[in-house]
Coordinates of C-alpha atoms in Angstrom, one line a residue:
M75 CA 2.2 7.9 32.3
G76 CA 0.5 5.0 30.5
N77 CA -2.3 5.1 33.1
E78 CA -3.4 8.6 32.3
S79 CA -6.6 9.3 30.5
D80 CA -6.3 9.7 26.7
T81 CA -6.1 13.4 26.6
Q82 CA -5.2 14.6 30.1
P83 CA -2.1 17.0 30.2
H84 CA 0.8 15.6 32.1
S85 CA 1.5 17.0 35.6
R86 CA 4.2 19.6 35.6
T87 CA 4.6 19.9 39.4
S88 CA 8.2 18.9 39.3
A89 CA 9.1 20.7 36.1
Q90 CA 7.2 23.9 36.0
P91 CA 6.8 26.5 38.8
P92 CA 3.1 27.2 39.0
A93 CA 3.7 30.8 40.0
L94 CA 5.1 31.6 36.5
V95 CA 1.9 30.6 34.7
S96 CA 0.3 33.7 33.1
T97 CA -3.4 34.1 33.2
A98 CA -3.5 36.3 30.1
A99 CA -4.5 34.7 26.8
P100 CA -1.5 34.5 24.3
S101 CA -1.6 35.9 20.8
V102 CA -0.6 32.6 19.2
S103 CA -1.4 29.0 20.1
V104 CA 1.3 26.7 18.5
L105 CA 0.1 23.2 18.0
M106 CA 2.8 20.5 17.9
P107 CA 1.6 17.1 16.9
T108 CA 4.2 14.4 17.4
F109 CA 4.6 10.6 17.0
E110 CA 7.8 8.9 17.8
Q111 CA 10.1 11.7 16.9
S112 CA 12.1 12.1 20.1
F113 CA 15.3 12.7 18.1
F114 CA 13.7 15.7 16.4
I115 CA 11.4 17.3 19.0
A116 CA 14.1 19.1 21.0
R117 CA 15.2 21.0 17.9
A118 CA 11.7 22.0 17.2
L119 CA 11.0 23.2 20.7
D120 CA 14.3 25.1 20.8
S121 CA 13.3 26.9 17.6
L122 CA 10.0 27.9 19.3
L123 CA 11.8 29.2 22.4
A124 CA 14.0 31.4 20.1
Q125 CA 11.0 33.2 18.5
S126 CA 11.3 37.0 18.4
L127 CA 7.5 37.1 19.3
P128 CA 7.3 35.8 22.9
D129 CA 3.5 36.0 23.2
W130 CA 2.7 32.3 22.4
E131 CA 1.6 29.1 24.1
A132 CA 2.5 25.6 22.8
I133 CA 0.4 22.5 23.1
V134 CA 2.4 19.3 22.4
V135 CA 0.1 16.5 21.5
D136 CA 1.8 13.1 21.7
D137 CA -0.2 10.8 19.4
G138 CA 0.6 7.5 21.2
S139 CA 4.4 7.5 21.0
R140 CA 6.3 4.5 22.5
D141 CA 9.8 6.1 22.2
N142 CA 11.6 8.6 24.4
T143 CA 9.3 11.5 23.6
T144 CA 7.9 12.1 27.1
H145 CA 11.4 12.1 28.6
T146 CA 12.7 14.5 26.0
V147 CA 9.8 17.0 26.4
L148 CA 9.8 17.0 30.2
P149 CA 12.6 19.6 30.7
Y150 CA 10.7 22.1 28.4
L151 CA 7.7 22.0 30.6
S152 CA 9.5 24.3 33.0
D153 CA 8.4 27.0 30.6
P154 CA 4.8 27.8 31.6
R155 CA 3.9 28.5 27.9
I156 CA 4.4 24.8 27.0
R157 CA 1.9 22.1 27.8
Y158 CA 2.0 18.4 27.0
C159 CA -0.7 15.8 26.6
K160 CA -0.5 12.3 25.4
L161 CA -3.1 10.1 23.6
A162 CA -3.0 6.5 24.8
E163 CA -2.8 5.1 21.2
N164 CA -2.1 6.7 17.8
Q165 CA -5.4 8.3 16.6
G166 CA -4.1 10.2 13.6
L167 CA -3.0 13.8 12.7
G168 CA -6.6 15.2 12.6
R169 CA -7.4 13.9 16.1
A170 CA -4.1 15.2 17.5
L171 CA -4.7 18.7 16.0
N172 CA -8.3 18.8 17.2
E173 CA -7.1 18.0 20.7
G174 CA -4.7 20.9 20.4
L175 CA -7.5 23.2 19.1
S176 CA -9.7 22.3 22.0
Q177 CA -7.0 23.5 24.4
A178 CA -5.9 26.6 22.4
K179 CA -6.5 30.0 23.9
G180 CA -4.8 32.2 21.3
R181 CA -6.6 34.3 18.7
F182 CA -4.2 32.8 16.1
I183 CA -3.3 29.2 15.5
A184 CA 0.1 28.1 14.3
Y185 CA 1.6 24.7 13.7
L186 CA 5.0 23.2 14.4
P187 CA 5.2 19.5 13.7
S188 CA 7.9 18.0 15.9
D189 CA 10.2 17.3 13.0
D190 CA 10.1 20.8 11.6
V191 CA 11.8 24.1 12.5
Y192 CA 10.9 27.8 12.9
Y193 CA 13.3 30.6 12.1
R194 CA 13.5 33.5 14.6
D195 CA 10.9 35.8 13.0
H196 CA 8.4 33.2 11.8
L197 CA 5.5 33.9 14.2
R198 CA 6.1 37.7 14.2
S199 CA 6.0 38.0 10.4
L200 CA 2.9 35.8 10.0
T201 CA 0.9 37.6 12.8
A202 CA 1.8 40.9 11.2
C203 CA 0.4 39.6 7.8
L204 CA -3.0 38.9 9.3
D205 CA -3.0 42.1 11.4
Q206 CA -2.4 44.0 8.2
T207 CA -5.0 42.1 6.2
P208 CA -8.3 42.0 8.0
D209 CA -10.1 40.0 5.3
A210 CA -7.5 37.2 5.3
V211 CA -8.0 34.1 7.4
L212 CA -4.6 32.4 7.0
A213 CA -1.0 33.6 6.4
Y214 CA 1.7 31.4 5.1
S215 CA 5.5 31.8 4.8
G216 CA 8.1 30.5 2.5
A217 CA 9.9 27.3 3.6
R218 CA 13.2 25.6 3.2
H219 CA 12.2 22.1 2.2
H220 CA 15.6 20.4 1.5
Y221 CA 19.0 21.3 3.0
N222 CA 19.8 23.5 0.0
R223 CA 16.4 24.3 -1.5
S224 CA 13.7 26.8 -0.5
A225 CA 10.3 28.0 -1.8
P226 CA 9.1 31.6 -1.3
G227 CA 5.6 30.4 -0.7
Q228 CA 3.7 27.2 -1.4
I229 CA 6.1 24.3 -2.3
A230 CA 5.6 23.1 -5.8
G231 CA 3.7 19.8 -6.0
Y232 CA 2.5 20.0 -2.3
P233 CA -0.3 21.6 -0.4
L234 CA 0.6 24.3 2.1
Q235 CA 2.4 22.6 4.9
L236 CA 1.5 22.9 8.6
V237 CA 4.8 24.6 9.6
Q238 CA 4.2 27.4 7.0
C239 CA 0.8 28.4 8.3
L240 CA -0.8 30.6 10.9
H241 CA -4.6 31.3 10.8
R242 CA -7.3 33.0 12.9
Q243 CA -9.0 30.8 15.5
R244 CA -12.2 29.4 14.0
D245 CA -14.8 26.8 14.9
E246 CA -13.7 24.5 12.0
R247 CA -12.0 21.2 13.0
W248 CA -9.6 18.9 11.2
V249 CA -10.9 15.8 9.4
E250 CA -10.1 12.8 11.6
R251 CA -9.1 9.3 10.8
A252 CA -12.6 7.8 10.9
E253 CA -13.5 10.0 7.9
L254 CA -10.2 10.2 6.0
E255 CA -6.5 9.8 6.2
S256 CA -4.5 11.9 3.6
D257 CA -1.4 13.9 3.2
D258 CA -3.4 16.5 1.3
L259 CA -4.0 19.1 3.9
D260 CA -6.5 20.9 1.6
R261 CA -8.8 17.9 2.0
L262 CA -8.2 17.7 5.8
Y263 CA -8.6 21.4 6.7
W264 CA -7.5 24.2 4.4
Q265 CA -10.7 23.9 2.2
R266 CA -12.8 24.4 5.3
L267 CA -10.9 27.4 6.3
R268 CA -11.1 29.1 2.9
A269 CA -14.8 29.7 3.5
H270 CA -13.8 32.3 6.1
G271 CA -11.4 34.4 4.1
R272 CA -8.4 34.4 1.7
F273 CA -4.9 33.1 2.2
V274 CA -2.0 35.6 2.1
A275 CA 1.7 35.0 1.7
S276 CA 4.4 36.7 3.8
D277 CA 7.0 36.2 0.9
C278 CA 9.6 35.4 3.5
V279 CA 11.3 32.0 4.1
T280 CA 10.9 31.7 7.9
C281 CA 10.7 28.0 8.6
E282 CA 11.9 24.6 7.5
W283 CA 9.9 21.6 6.4
V284 CA 12.6 19.2 7.3
A285 CA 13.2 16.4 4.7
H286 CA 13.7 12.9 6.1
P287 CA 12.5 9.4 5.2
Q288 CA 9.8 9.2 7.9
Q289 CA 7.9 12.4 6.9
R290 CA 4.2 11.7 7.0
H291 CA 3.6 12.5 3.3
K292 CA 6.4 10.1 2.3
L293 CA 4.8 7.3 4.3
M294 CA 1.5 8.0 2.5
R295 CA 2.5 8.7 -1.1
E296 CA 3.0 5.7 -3.5
P297 CA 5.3 4.2 -4.5
T298 CA 7.7 4.8 -1.5
G299 CA 4.7 5.1 0.9
G300 CA 1.1 4.0 0.7
I301 CA -1.6 2.6 2.8
N302 CA 0.4 -0.4 4.0
P303 CA 3.5 1.4 5.1
F304 CA 1.3 4.0 6.7
R305 CA -0.7 1.3 8.6
R306 CA 2.5 -0.3 9.8
H307 CA 4.3 2.9 11.0
Y308 CA 1.3 4.3 12.9
R309 CA 0.1 1.0 14.2
V310 CA -3.3 1.5 12.8
T311 CA -5.7 -1.3 13.8
Q312 CA -8.9 -0.2 12.1
P313 CA -9.9 -0.1 8.4
L314 CA -9.1 3.2 6.7
R315 CA -10.5 5.6 4.2
F316 CA -7.2 6.6 2.7
H317 CA -6.4 9.0 -0.2
S318 CA -2.9 10.3 -0.6
S319 CA -2.2 13.2 -2.9
V320 CA -0.7 10.9 -5.6
G321 CA -2.5 7.6 -5.1
N322 CA -6.0 6.2 -5.7
A323 CA -8.6 6.5 -3.0
V324 CA -9.1 3.4 -0.8
D325 CA -12.2 2.8 1.3
E326 CA -11.5 -0.2 3.4
I327 CA -14.4 0.6 5.7
D328 CA -17.1 0.0 3.1
H329 CA -15.2 -2.3 0.9
F330 CA -14.7 -5.0 3.5
R331 CA -17.6 -4.3 5.8
S332 CA -19.6 -7.5 5.1
M333 CA -16.5 -9.7 5.4
R334 CA -15.3 -8.0 8.6
E335 CA -18.7 -8.0 10.3
R336 CA -19.8 -11.5 9.6
P337 CA -19.4 -14.1 12.3
A338 CA -16.3 -16.3 12.3
S339 CA -16.6 -19.5 10.3
A340 CA -17.2 -22.7 12.1
P341 CA -14.0 -24.6 12.6
A342 CA -13.6 -27.8 10.6
A343 CA -13.1 -31.0 12.5
D344 CA -9.6 -31.4 11.0
G345 CA -9.0 -27.7 10.6
L346 CA -5.4 -26.4 10.5
K347 CA -3.8 -23.6 12.5
I348 CA -2.1 -21.6 9.7
L349 CA 0.4 -18.8 10.5
L350 CA 0.6 -16.4 7.6
V351 CA 4.1 -14.8 7.4
G352 CA 5.3 -11.9 5.3
E353 CA 2.7 -10.0 3.3
L354 CA -0.4 -10.7 1.1
A355 CA 0.2 -8.3 -1.8
Y356 CA -2.8 -7.8 -4.1
N357 CA -6.3 -9.3 -3.3
A358 CA -5.2 -9.9 0.3
D359 CA -8.8 -10.9 1.3
R360 CA -8.4 -14.1 -0.6
V361 CA -7.0 -15.8 2.5
L362 CA -10.5 -15.6 4.0
A363 CA -11.3 -18.6 1.8
L364 CA -9.0 -20.6 4.1
E365 CA -10.9 -19.3 7.1
E366 CA -14.2 -20.1 5.5
A367 CA -13.0 -23.7 5.0
G368 CA -12.7 -24.0 8.7
H369 CA -9.0 -23.2 9.3
K370 CA -7.7 -20.8 11.9
L371 CA -5.5 -18.0 10.5
Y372 CA -2.8 -16.0 12.3
G373 CA -0.7 -13.2 10.9
L374 CA 3.0 -12.3 11.4
W375 CA 3.8 -9.4 9.0
T376 CA 7.0 -8.1 7.5
P377 CA 8.0 -4.9 9.4
Q378 CA 8.8 -2.7 6.4
P379 CA 6.2 -3.2 3.7
H380 CA 5.9 -1.4 0.4
W381 CA 2.6 0.2 -0.7
Y382 CA 1.2 -3.0 -2.3
N383 CA 2.5 -5.4 0.4
A384 CA -0.7 -5.9 2.4
V385 CA 0.0 -6.4 6.1
G386 CA -2.2 -6.7 9.2
P387 CA -4.2 -5.9 11.0
V388 CA -6.1 -6.8 7.9
P389 CA -9.2 -4.7 7.3
F390 CA -11.4 -7.7 6.5
G391 CA -10.8 -9.4 9.9
H392 CA -10.7 -13.0 10.9
V393 CA -6.9 -13.1 11.1
E394 CA -5.3 -13.0 14.6
D395 CA -2.1 -11.0 14.6
L396 CA 1.0 -12.0 16.5
P397 CA 3.0 -9.2 18.2
Q398 CA 6.0 -8.1 16.2
N399 CA 8.2 -7.4 19.3
D400 CA 7.8 -10.9 20.8
W401 CA 6.8 -13.1 17.9
R402 CA 8.9 -16.1 18.8
R403 CA 7.2 -16.6 22.1
A404 CA 3.8 -16.0 20.4
V405 CA 4.6 -18.7 17.8
R406 CA 5.4 -21.2 20.6
R407 CA 2.1 -20.3 22.3
I408 CA -0.2 -20.9 19.3
R409 CA 1.8 -23.9 18.0
P410 CA 0.7 -23.6 14.4
D411 CA 0.3 -26.7 12.3
L412 CA 1.9 -24.9 9.3
I413 CA 3.7 -21.7 8.5
Y414 CA 2.6 -20.3 5.1
A415 CA 5.2 -17.6 4.1
L416 CA 4.6 -15.3 1.2
L417 CA 4.7 -13.5 -1.3
N418 CA 7.0 -10.9 -3.0
W419 CA 10.7 -9.9 -2.7
Q420 CA 10.1 -7.4 0.1
A421 CA 9.1 -10.3 2.4
V422 CA 12.2 -12.4 1.7
P423 CA 14.4 -11.2 4.6
F424 CA 11.6 -11.6 7.3
A425 CA 10.4 -14.9 5.9
H426 CA 14.0 -16.1 6.0
E427 CA 14.3 -14.9 9.6
V428 CA 11.2 -16.8 10.6
L429 CA 12.2 -19.9 8.7
M430 CA 15.5 -20.1 10.5
A431 CA 13.9 -19.6 13.9
T432 CA 11.1 -22.2 13.7
R433 CA 12.6 -25.6 13.2
G434 CA 10.1 -28.2 13.8
I435 CA 7.1 -26.3 12.3
P436 CA 6.3 -27.3 8.7
F437 CA 7.1 -24.3 6.6
V438 CA 5.7 -23.5 3.1
W439 CA 7.3 -20.8 0.9
H440 CA 5.1 -19.2 -1.7
F441 CA 7.0 -16.7 -3.9
K442 CA 5.9 -14.6 -6.8
E443 CA 7.7 -11.4 -7.6
G444 CA 10.5 -11.6 -8.2
P445 CA 13.8 -13.4 -8.2
F446 CA 15.5 -10.8 -10.4
I447 CA 14.8 -8.1 -7.9
C448 CA 16.3 -10.3 -5.1
L449 CA 19.5 -10.5 -7.2
E450 CA 19.6 -6.7 -7.6
R451 CA 18.7 -6.0 -3.9
G452 CA 21.2 -8.4 -2.4
T453 CA 18.7 -10.8 -0.8
W454 CA 19.5 -13.7 -3.2
P455 CA 21.2 -15.8 -0.5
Q456 CA 18.1 -15.6 1.7
L457 CA 15.9 -16.5 -1.2
I458 CA 18.0 -19.5 -2.0
D459 CA 17.8 -20.6 1.7
L460 CA 14.0 -20.3 1.6
Y461 CA 13.9 -22.8 -1.4
R462 CA 16.5 -25.1 0.1
H463 CA 15.2 -25.3 3.6
A464 CA 11.4 -24.8 3.3
D465 CA 9.4 -28.0 3.8
G466 CA 7.2 -27.2 0.8
Q467 CA 7.3 -24.8 -2.1
I468 CA 4.6 -23.1 -4.1
F469 CA 5.6 -21.7 -7.5
C470 CA 3.4 -19.0 -9.2
S471 CA 3.6 -20.7 -12.6
P472 CA 5.1 -24.0 -14.0
E473 CA 7.6 -21.9 -15.9
M474 CA 8.8 -20.3 -12.6
R475 CA 9.2 -23.8 -11.2
D476 CA 11.3 -24.9 -14.2
W477 CA 13.3 -21.7 -14.1
F478 CA 14.2 -22.3 -10.4
D479 CA 15.3 -25.8 -11.3
T480 CA 18.0 -24.1 -13.4
V481 CA 19.1 -22.0 -10.4
I482 CA 19.0 -24.8 -7.7
P483 CA 19.1 -28.0 -9.7
G484 CA 16.5 -30.4 -8.5
V485 CA 14.8 -28.0 -6.1
S486 CA 11.3 -28.8 -7.3
R487 CA 11.9 -32.5 -6.6
A488 CA 13.6 -32.2 -3.2
R489 CA 10.4 -31.3 -1.3
P490 CA 6.6 -31.3 -2.0
T491 CA 5.8 -28.6 -4.6
H492 CA 2.7 -26.9 -5.8
V493 CA 1.8 -24.3 -8.5
L494 CA -0.6 -21.5 -7.7
D495 CA -0.7 -17.9 -8.7
G496 CA -0.1 -15.7 -5.7
D497 CA -2.4 -12.8 -6.5
L498 CA -5.7 -14.5 -7.2
P499 CA -8.8 -12.6 -5.9
K500 CA -11.6 -13.9 -3.8
R501 CA -14.6 -15.4 -5.6
D502 CA -17.0 -12.9 -4.0
W503 CA -15.9 -10.2 -6.5
F504 CA -16.9 -12.3 -9.5
E505 CA -20.5 -12.7 -8.4
R506 CA -21.8 -9.7 -10.4
Q507 CA -23.7 -9.3 -13.6
P508 CA -22.0 -8.2 -16.9
A509 CA -22.9 -5.1 -18.8
P510 CA -23.8 -4.6 -22.5
L511 CA -20.9 -4.3 -25.0
L512 CA -20.0 -0.9 -26.2
S513 CA -19.3 -2.3 -29.6
D514 CA -23.0 -3.3 -29.9
A515 CA -23.9 0.4 -29.8
D516 CA -21.3 1.9 -32.1
G517 CA -19.8 -1.0 -34.2
A518 CA -16.2 -0.1 -33.3
V519 CA -13.9 -2.4 -31.3
H520 CA -13.2 -1.4 -27.7
T521 CA -10.3 -2.9 -25.7
V522 CA -9.2 -2.2 -22.2
V523 CA -6.0 -2.0 -20.2
P524 CA -6.5 -2.0 -16.4
G525 CA -3.1 -0.7 -15.3
R526 CA 0.1 0.0 -17.1
P527 CA -0.1 -0.2 -20.9
I528 CA 3.1 -2.3 -21.1
G529 CA 4.2 -2.8 -24.7
L530 CA 1.5 -0.5 -26.1
H531 CA 3.8 2.3 -27.4
P532 CA 2.1 5.4 -28.8
E533 CA 2.8 4.2 -32.3
V534 CA 1.1 0.9 -31.6
V535 CA -2.0 2.7 -30.3
A536 CA -2.0 4.9 -33.4
A537 CA -1.9 1.7 -35.5
L538 CA -4.9 0.3 -33.4
A539 CA -6.7 3.5 -34.2
G540 CA -6.1 2.9 -37.9
Q541 CA -8.0 -0.3 -37.4
D542 CA -10.8 1.6 -35.5
I543 CA -9.8 -0.2 -32.3
H544 CA -10.2 1.9 -29.1
L545 CA -8.0 1.7 -26.1
H546 CA -9.5 2.4 -22.7
F547 CA -6.8 3.0 -20.1
Y548 CA -7.8 2.7 -16.4
G549 CA -6.0 4.0 -13.3
D550 CA -5.8 7.7 -12.4
Y551 CA -2.6 7.2 -10.3
T552 CA -1.1 5.2 -13.2
H553 CA -2.0 8.1 -15.5
G554 CA 0.2 10.4 -13.5
Q555 CA 3.1 8.0 -14.0
W556 CA 2.5 7.7 -17.7
R557 CA 1.8 11.4 -18.4
E558 CA 4.3 11.7 -21.2
W559 CA 3.0 8.5 -22.8
I560 CA -0.6 9.8 -22.6
D561 CA 0.4 13.1 -24.2
R562 CA 2.2 11.4 -27.1
T563 CA -0.5 8.8 -27.6
A564 CA -3.3 11.4 -27.5
A565 CA -1.6 13.4 -30.2
L566 CA -1.4 10.3 -32.5
A567 CA -4.8 8.8 -31.7
P568 CA -7.0 11.6 -30.2
D569 CA -10.3 9.8 -30.8
H570 CA -9.2 6.3 -29.7
L571 CA -7.5 6.8 -26.4
H572 CA -9.9 7.0 -23.4
L573 CA -8.8 7.6 -19.8
H574 CA -10.8 6.3 -16.8
A575 CA -10.4 6.3 -13.1
N576 CA -9.3 3.3 -11.1
V577 CA -11.9 0.6 -10.6
D578 CA -11.9 -1.6 -7.5
Q579 CA -13.0 -5.2 -7.1
P580 CA -16.8 -4.8 -6.6
H581 CA -17.0 -3.0 -10.0
W582 CA -14.7 -5.2 -12.1
V583 CA -17.4 -7.2 -13.8
N584 CA -19.9 -4.5 -14.6
E585 CA -17.2 -2.0 -15.8
F586 CA -14.8 -4.2 -17.8
S587 CA -17.4 -6.5 -19.3
R588 CA -18.4 -3.6 -21.6
Y589 CA -15.2 -4.2 -23.7
D590 CA -14.5 -6.7 -26.4
A591 CA -11.1 -7.8 -25.1
G592 CA -8.5 -6.8 -22.6
W593 CA -4.7 -6.4 -22.8
L594 CA -2.2 -8.5 -21.0
H595 CA 1.4 -7.3 -21.2
A596 CA 2.2 -6.9 -24.9
F597 CA 5.8 -8.0 -25.2
A598 CA 7.9 -10.1 -27.6
S599 CA 9.8 -12.8 -25.7
E600 CA 13.5 -13.2 -26.4
N601 CA 14.1 -16.5 -24.7
G602 CA 13.8 -18.6 -27.8
G603 CA 12.3 -21.5 -25.9
E604 CA 15.3 -21.8 -23.4
I605 CA 13.9 -21.5 -19.9
R606 CA 17.3 -20.4 -18.6
R607 CA 17.0 -17.2 -20.7
A608 CA 13.5 -16.4 -19.4
N609 CA 12.9 -13.0 -17.7
W610 CA 10.1 -11.9 -15.4
D611 CA 7.7 -11.1 -18.3
D612 CA 8.1 -14.7 -19.5
L613 CA 7.6 -16.3 -16.1
N614 CA 4.8 -14.1 -14.6
Y615 CA 1.0 -14.3 -14.6
P616 CA 0.1 -10.6 -14.6
A617 CA -2.3 -9.7 -11.8
R618 CA -4.7 -8.2 -14.4
M619 CA -5.4 -11.7 -15.7
A620 CA -7.9 -12.3 -12.9
T621 CA -9.4 -8.8 -13.4
L622 CA -10.1 -9.5 -17.1
A623 CA -11.3 -13.1 -16.3
A624 CA -13.8 -11.7 -13.8
A625 CA -15.4 -9.7 -16.6
G626 CA -15.2 -12.6 -19.1
L627 CA -12.8 -10.8 -21.4
P628 CA -10.6 -12.4 -24.0
M629 CA -7.0 -11.6 -23.2
I630 CA -4.9 -10.0 -25.9
Q631 CA -1.2 -10.9 -26.1
R632 CA 1.5 -11.2 -28.7
T633 CA 2.2 -14.6 -30.3
N634 CA 5.4 -16.0 -28.8
S635 CA 5.1 -19.4 -30.2
A636 CA 8.8 -20.2 -30.2
A637 CA 9.3 -19.0 -26.6
V638 CA 8.5 -20.1 -23.1
V639 CA 5.8 -17.6 -21.8
A640 CA 3.7 -18.5 -18.8
S641 CA 0.7 -16.4 -19.7
Q642 CA 0.7 -17.7 -23.3
T643 CA 0.7 -21.3 -22.1
L644 CA -2.1 -20.8 -19.7
S645 CA -4.2 -18.9 -22.2
R646 CA -3.8 -21.6 -24.8
Q647 CA -4.6 -24.3 -22.3
L648 CA -7.8 -22.6 -21.2
G649 CA -8.8 -21.1 -24.6
T650 CA -8.9 -17.5 -23.1
G651 CA -6.5 -15.7 -25.4
I652 CA -6.5 -13.7 -28.7
F653 CA -3.0 -13.8 -30.1
F654 CA -1.4 -11.5 -32.8
D655 CA 1.8 -10.9 -34.7
D656 CA 0.9 -7.5 -36.1
I657 CA -1.9 -4.9 -35.6
E658 CA -3.6 -5.7 -38.9
Q659 CA -3.9 -9.3 -37.9
L660 CA -5.2 -8.3 -34.5
G661 CA -7.8 -6.0 -36.1
A662 CA -9.1 -8.8 -38.2
A663 CA -9.3 -11.1 -35.2
L664 CA -11.2 -8.6 -33.1
R665 CA -13.6 -7.8 -35.9
D666 CA -14.5 -11.5 -36.1
R667 CA -17.4 -11.2 -33.8
A668 CA -18.2 -14.9 -33.8
Q669 CA -14.7 -15.9 -32.8
V670 CA -14.4 -13.2 -30.1
A671 CA -17.7 -14.4 -28.7
A672 CA -16.4 -18.0 -28.6
V673 CA -13.3 -16.9 -26.7
R674 CA -15.5 -14.9 -24.4
K675 CA -17.6 -17.9 -23.7
N676 CA -14.5 -19.9 -22.8
V677 CA -13.3 -17.2 -20.4
W678 CA -16.7 -17.1 -18.7
Q679 CA -16.5 -20.9 -18.2
Q680 CA -13.0 -20.7 -16.9
R681 CA -13.6 -17.8 -14.5
P682 CA -13.5 -20.0 -11.4
Q683 CA -9.9 -20.9 -12.2
F684 CA -9.0 -17.3 -11.6
T685 CA -10.3 -17.2 -8.0
F686 CA -8.4 -18.3 -4.9
D687 CA -11.4 -20.1 -3.5
H688 CA -11.4 -22.6 -6.4
H689 CA -7.9 -23.7 -5.5
V690 CA -8.3 -23.9 -1.7
P691 CA -9.2 -27.6 -1.5
E692 CA -6.1 -28.6 -3.4
L693 CA -3.9 -26.1 -1.5
V694 CA -5.0 -27.6 1.8
R695 CA -4.3 -31.1 0.5
F696 CA -0.8 -29.8 -0.4
F697 CA -0.4 -28.3 3.1
R698 CA -1.3 -31.7 4.6
R699 CA 1.3 -33.5 2.4
V700 CA 3.9 -31.0 3.6
I701 CA 3.0 -31.6 7.2
V702 CA 3.3 -35.4 6.8
A703 CA 6.6 -35.1 4.9
A704 CA 8.0 -32.7 7.5
T705 CA 7.0 -35.0 10.3
D706 CA 8.6 -38.0 8.6
D707 CA 11.8 -35.9 8.1
A708 CA 11.8 -34.9 11.7
L709 CA 11.6 -38.6 12.8
R710 CA 14.7 -39.5 10.9
P711 CA 17.7 -39.8 13.2
V712 CA 19.9 -37.6 11.0
A713 CA 17.5 -34.7 10.5
Q714 CA 19.4 -31.6 9.6
P715 CA 18.7 -28.2 11.2
R716 CA 17.9 -25.3 9.1
R717 CA 20.9 -23.0 8.7
S718 CA 21.8 -20.2 6.4
G719 CA 24.1 -20.9 3.5

């Protein structure tokens, strides 16, 4: 069946008697999009066959499944009302539904996703609604949405779901992947349909929107879903325009166009073949700086990423992916000079698997966030193995290195080590012009927090307002997570809290340079100078450091002079921080225009330190040291194999 054209219906000569096919147009065309749901689809089709309204046709559109879907559907094709077509590769919900619409003959269109269920009178009740309401274009039912919960109509917090809806046949078509991927069906179709009439409710629960972990909206909504889990599950190979109903809009097509479409960089005479293993987290395009330096990049990605775990195929190109299902053979084929495994706790199990299977290939482990989560999640043994058996280690801060020396005594001296923040952005996004300061126009102090306002409790913001210090809070998705905080803070400081939408990399400099200073995480350390007592706040360089540095902003943080705090140490070394013990002291510091300008000048001079490109030469030198050391170890007669434990 893999040799069929993308949209040709499968032959039914052995499963469906041609003489039973009716030539009359059905009342309802039921569209069933499906992707790798062979364990659900029989239940859905049985619920369709049990409908009290028999005057329907069903068009099953298999959107590139590689599971047992075809075999499962085949017996149902003996019913002449059911047709099946298969797309060669996954092309998205909109494409699958439009293929169904192109074949539909009914005057009404209904939807039955293959993981959902109709109750007996579903089609009859919805067609009756439209027959009785000539000016309506769509009728929708109530739905059971958990095993013990139902809604009489639209489910709270969600758009109308496919399984609930039946509408009149119209020329409108669904938005397809090239334009947008979203779980918000209003964006994808319902808004277009509303131009043709109103939507009416049946007020009856006649279907089930079946709850399970692989529902499409769960794969799309942060934080359990998101663009990277979506890409992995549906095997998406092209850049996306992606906007889930609870996350920020992402336009990879325009954002990475220049990077993706440029020619490959010329290989260096001594260029390395580097296999990236795991995930790339924030600012994933930073790795292009290695490719631009003449090194060949390959990708082998963790199979179950979280929303911020960037995995391939990367939308900026120039990284050759290895197949997940046969990666061991692919690694032997490409013979990389080095495996560079990274970055956060979700990648630990897969990085560990690759480490144990690739003896003889120099392996570098670069870890950022976070060891404490590995303890809680039960992946601590694999993390310890990665540090014990990797040929080289990269720590995200000197403090993190010292902390791991308390966990595995001497680990930073046993193998070559390096220190490099794992989330640094690419230099390209820093090459913009700053904007005029807001404070030059109104005389007040304006500060910014790009992301979660950690440590800025409502009472703290009220105290800032008392000093005429404004707080500009960016991130519309984050706003949703911090709604209670926003309500309390706005009540206490109504004129000094300002909410802004998310800002992506091309606009960092122009947008954030308008402010006098930016907030790092505002916390009081409790480690008392003892590295063993340090927690994640103490050891971490927040990702926003580079965002603020791009815009040349002084970085506000609490004075933790008696404690070990990574961001404090770096800011003091580079002269990029404004420190405070209390809000009155901070107000005086921020009103000292000359001092703030001096710190801003320091930040502007140190900006290259916050780009990945700046560190690539030293990183490659470290890679070469690891390769030499690993080769020397391999030549020793008592070289020990990697093994767990």
